[in-house]
């Protein structure tokens, strides 16, 4: 794209600036039916944005030649002009305000219409002066060179002294959008009786209501952006094959993959995928039953909890804690076991960046395959710095040194020794476990092994808050327990940490305890009676 902003804005007239399309269809119907012919709304819609000769020829055919196309043209223009003279200017929502803002910014503007000059002049007489630098009408070109041919927009750009490829076209019809794109311009496509379909260098919005010049510039840039993976935030307009999140008025989220012609069914009617494809994210789409849904591309936290899974995923609240407390840095060499469905793999790959290395161990091939699929869906490809080992970490660990190790497995204490052999001095070990007994076993194993700092265990809960006016309180729901994190750091070879002074509770390591003990706790230390029994 040559520029960050358009060199000129080229405006369609009927249906874009002014809502005159109903007047044209009303005149067509009145002329044909008053002479005994039939003219349907579908016929009127089909000729929106097409050369005038096409609709007048069809009107003549509908009357079986009772009037010629030339006579039909005269009658049609006379009737539409009469409507324009008798009725006020029917500005489309937001069009006048945006047009005046563009002109105030001294961006050249052109009016490019398939109507004749005589048809639009009664309306242009009511427009403020100086809105357009040039006006291109049906009369300025041979019939075959009018929309959907690109010549009208090429002529407008030429008169303005700019390259059509640097222009922004605003259109509401399929034929007009085709003409704009055919001229090399970027097109903002609006809803209308003949709404333009998605296409390259085209972005769709419902109408111009509420759109200001900065928004127009954003749409201009959005239309040029190539598709990108979710890891890069997506790119440009919404496209088929993308996953989006629909949020209803109660805050409930629904994840779906866009498909041309697809339908998402809700209790309040269907939502058409085509209403989203070709437009920006952050829009509201309405179901057939009248319920509004906010459509957004999922961010990382939403993607990981909605992606397909075989095993339970590490939830975002723990993943965020792991990245922070395990100090996952760009360029790090990280060991992960097991891979599950890739819920932790995805944020680990983002944290280490392209120069890091992640090795994931997984014993179950079906889990590894789901993880590969999810990682590829998020990053758009399988990262070259990620390796999946279908192996048991306890027996098949690679001897390569690692900076960080994250164990999400049933019995991580079984791997403390082998992980300690490859973890560099100062490296961080993070174990994610679900139960208190697992947490205790890991911590005591680290204490008994030596060569590790005193392990730290945490549990993360998240509580939402409700804040409306003076009603500020915790929400009724909260994301409670999902797991514990145990963090410890590896010491230098042959070094043991100074023994922490301990006064465990009576019985903590007593005769009923059969697990590993800290090295400064003997088997008999817990045989002493409780204080109250002495």
Coordinates of C-alpha atoms in Angstrom, one line a residue, residues 294-529:
X294 CA -20.5 -9.0 20.0
X295 CA -18.0 -10.7 17.6
X296 CA -14.3 -10.6 18.3
X297 CA -11.3 -12.7 17.5
X298 CA -10.3 -14.7 20.5
X299 CA -7.2 -13.6 22.4
X300 CA -4.8 -16.2 23.9
X301 CA -6.7 -16.7 27.1
X302 CA -9.9 -17.4 25.2
X303 CA -8.3 -19.5 22.5
X304 CA -6.8 -22.0 25.0
X305 CA -10.0 -22.6 26.8
X306 CA -12.1 -23.1 23.6
X307 CA -9.8 -25.1 21.5
X308 CA -10.4 -28.8 20.9
X309 CA -8.9 -31.0 23.6
X310 CA -8.2 -34.6 24.7
X311 CA -6.7 -33.8 28.0
X312 CA -7.6 -30.9 30.4
X313 CA -5.8 -27.7 29.6
X314 CA -3.7 -25.5 31.9
X315 CA -6.0 -22.6 32.5
X316 CA -5.0 -19.0 31.7
X317 CA -4.7 -18.0 35.4
X318 CA -2.1 -20.8 36.0
X319 CA -0.4 -20.3 32.6
X320 CA 0.2 -16.6 33.4
X321 CA 1.6 -17.5 36.8
X322 CA 3.9 -20.2 35.3
X323 CA 5.3 -17.7 32.7
X324 CA 6.0 -15.2 35.5
X325 CA 7.1 -17.4 38.4
X326 CA 9.1 -19.8 36.2
X327 CA 10.7 -16.7 34.6
X328 CA 10.2 -17.9 31.0
X329 CA 12.3 -15.5 29.0
X330 CA 12.9 -14.9 25.3
X331 CA 15.5 -17.3 24.0
X332 CA 15.1 -19.8 26.9
X333 CA 15.6 -23.5 26.5
X334 CA 12.4 -24.9 28.1
X335 CA 11.4 -28.5 28.9
X336 CA 7.7 -29.3 29.2
X337 CA 6.0 -32.6 30.3
X338 CA 3.3 -33.5 29.4
X339 CA 1.9 -31.6 26.5
X340 CA -1.8 -32.4 27.1
X341 CA -3.8 -30.4 24.6
X342 CA -1.3 -27.6 24.2
X343 CA -2.9 -25.2 26.6
X344 CA 0.5 -24.4 28.2
X345 CA 2.6 -25.1 25.1
X346 CA 1.1 -22.1 23.3
X347 CA 2.0 -19.4 25.9
X348 CA 5.4 -21.0 26.5
X349 CA 6.2 -20.7 22.8
X350 CA 5.1 -17.1 22.8
X351 CA 7.2 -16.3 25.8
X352 CA 10.5 -17.9 24.5
X353 CA 10.2 -16.2 21.2
X354 CA 11.7 -17.4 17.9
X355 CA 15.2 -17.8 19.4
X356 CA 14.1 -20.0 22.3
X357 CA 13.6 -23.8 22.2
X358 CA 10.7 -25.8 23.7
X359 CA 10.9 -29.6 24.0
X360 CA 7.6 -31.2 25.1
X361 CA 7.4 -34.8 26.3
X362 CA 4.2 -36.7 26.0
X363 CA 3.5 -40.4 26.4
X364 CA 0.2 -40.5 24.7
X365 CA 0.3 -40.0 20.9
X366 CA -3.4 -38.9 20.7
X367 CA -2.7 -36.1 23.1
X368 CA 0.4 -35.0 21.2
X369 CA -1.6 -34.9 17.9
X370 CA -4.3 -32.7 19.4
X371 CA -1.6 -30.4 20.8
X372 CA 0.1 -30.2 17.4
X373 CA -3.2 -29.3 15.8
X374 CA -4.0 -26.6 18.3
X375 CA -0.5 -25.1 18.2
X376 CA -0.6 -25.0 14.4
X377 CA -4.1 -23.4 14.5
X378 CA -2.8 -20.6 16.8
X379 CA 0.5 -19.9 15.1
X380 CA -0.5 -20.7 11.5
X381 CA 2.2 -23.3 11.3
X382 CA 4.2 -25.6 13.6
X383 CA 7.0 -23.5 15.1
X384 CA 10.5 -24.8 14.1
X385 CA 11.7 -24.3 17.6
X386 CA 9.2 -26.7 19.1
X387 CA 9.9 -30.4 19.4
X388 CA 7.5 -33.0 20.6
X389 CA 9.0 -36.2 22.1
X390 CA 6.7 -39.2 22.3
X391 CA 8.5 -40.6 25.3
X392 CA 8.5 -41.1 29.1
X393 CA 10.4 -38.2 30.7
X394 CA 11.5 -40.4 33.6
X395 CA 13.4 -42.8 31.3
X396 CA 14.0 -41.1 28.0
X397 CA 15.0 -37.5 28.8
X398 CA 17.4 -35.9 26.4
X399 CA 20.8 -34.9 28.0
X400 CA 20.6 -31.4 26.5
X401 CA 20.8 -28.6 29.1
X402 CA 17.6 -26.6 29.8
X403 CA 17.0 -23.3 31.5
X404 CA 13.5 -24.0 32.7
X405 CA 11.4 -27.1 33.3
X406 CA 7.6 -27.2 33.6
X407 CA 6.1 -30.5 34.7
X408 CA 2.3 -31.0 34.3
X409 CA 2.0 -34.7 35.1
X410 CA 0.6 -37.1 37.6
X411 CA 3.8 -37.9 39.5
X412 CA 6.4 -35.2 38.9
X413 CA 8.4 -36.3 41.9
X414 CA 9.5 -39.3 39.9
X415 CA 11.3 -37.0 37.5
X416 CA 12.9 -34.6 39.9
X417 CA 16.3 -36.4 39.7
X418 CA 16.5 -36.6 35.9
X419 CA 15.3 -33.1 35.4
X420 CA 17.9 -31.9 38.0
X421 CA 20.6 -33.5 35.8
X422 CA 19.8 -31.3 32.8
X423 CA 18.6 -28.1 34.5
X424 CA 21.3 -25.5 34.6
X425 CA 22.4 -23.9 37.9
X426 CA 19.9 -21.2 38.7
X427 CA 17.3 -22.8 36.5
X428 CA 13.7 -23.0 37.6
X429 CA 11.5 -26.0 38.0
X430 CA 7.8 -25.6 38.1
X431 CA 5.4 -28.5 38.9
X432 CA 1.7 -28.1 38.2
X433 CA -0.3 -30.6 40.3
X434 CA -4.0 -30.9 41.1
X435 CA -4.2 -32.2 44.7
X436 CA -2.7 -31.4 48.1
X437 CA -1.1 -34.9 48.4
X438 CA 0.7 -34.4 45.0
X439 CA 1.8 -31.0 46.1
X440 CA 3.2 -32.3 49.4
X441 CA 5.0 -35.2 47.8
X442 CA 6.8 -32.9 45.3
X443 CA 7.9 -30.5 47.9
X444 CA 9.2 -33.2 50.3
X445 CA 11.0 -34.9 47.4
X446 CA 12.8 -31.7 46.5
X447 CA 13.8 -31.1 50.1
X448 CA 15.1 -34.7 50.5
X449 CA 17.0 -34.6 47.2
X450 CA 19.1 -31.6 48.1
X451 CA 20.5 -29.3 45.4
X452 CA 17.3 -27.3 45.3
X453 CA 16.1 -24.1 46.9
X454 CA 13.3 -24.4 49.4
X455 CA 10.2 -25.1 47.3
X456 CA 7.3 -22.7 47.3
X457 CA 3.7 -23.7 46.7
X458 CA 0.9 -21.4 45.5
X459 CA -2.7 -21.6 44.5
X460 CA -4.3 -19.0 42.3
X461 CA -7.9 -18.0 42.4
X462 CA -9.6 -15.3 40.3
X463 CA -12.6 -13.3 41.5
X464 CA -14.5 -11.0 39.2
X465 CA -16.1 -7.8 40.4
X466 CA -19.4 -6.1 39.7
X467 CA -19.2 -2.3 39.4
X468 CA -22.3 -0.3 38.4
X469 CA -22.7 3.2 39.9
X470 CA -22.8 2.7 43.7
X471 CA -23.3 -1.1 43.4
X472 CA -19.8 -2.3 43.7
X473 CA -19.3 -5.8 45.0
X474 CA -17.6 -9.1 44.2
X475 CA -19.4 -11.1 41.5
X476 CA -21.3 -14.1 42.6
X477 CA -18.9 -16.5 40.7
X478 CA -15.2 -17.0 40.9
X479 CA -12.6 -19.2 39.2
X480 CA -11.4 -21.2 42.2
X481 CA -9.1 -24.2 42.5
X482 CA -7.7 -25.8 39.4
X483 CA -4.2 -26.7 40.6
X484 CA -1.1 -25.9 42.7
X485 CA 2.2 -24.6 41.5
X486 CA 5.4 -25.7 43.1
X487 CA 8.5 -23.7 42.3
X488 CA 12.1 -24.4 43.1
X489 CA 15.5 -23.4 41.7
X490 CA 18.4 -25.7 40.8
X491 CA 21.7 -25.1 42.7
X492 CA 25.2 -25.5 41.4
X493 CA 26.6 -29.1 41.1
X494 CA 27.6 -30.5 44.4
X495 CA 26.0 -27.7 46.4
X496 CA 23.2 -28.1 48.9
X497 CA 21.2 -25.2 50.3
X498 CA 21.6 -24.3 54.0
X499 CA 19.1 -26.3 56.0
X500 CA 16.0 -24.3 56.9
X501 CA 15.2 -24.4 60.6
X502 CA 12.0 -26.4 60.9
X503 CA 9.5 -26.9 63.6
X504 CA 7.0 -29.1 61.8
X505 CA 3.7 -29.8 63.4
X506 CA 3.7 -32.9 65.7
X507 CA 3.1 -36.0 63.6
X508 CA 4.0 -34.3 60.3
X509 CA 6.8 -36.8 59.7
X510 CA 5.7 -39.3 62.3
X511 CA 5.3 -43.1 62.1
X512 CA 2.3 -42.8 59.7
X513 CA 4.3 -40.8 57.1
X514 CA 6.1 -42.9 54.6
X515 CA 7.3 -40.4 52.0
X516 CA 10.6 -38.5 51.6
X517 CA 11.8 -36.4 54.5
X518 CA 13.9 -33.2 54.6
X519 CA 17.5 -34.1 55.4
X520 CA 17.3 -32.4 58.8
X521 CA 14.3 -34.4 59.9
X522 CA 15.0 -37.8 61.2
X523 CA 12.6 -40.7 61.4
X524 CA 12.5 -40.2 65.2
X525 CA 12.0 -36.5 65.3
X526 CA 8.3 -36.8 65.1
X527 CA 7.9 -39.5 67.8
X528 CA 8.0 -36.9 70.6
X529 CA 4.6 -36.4 72.1

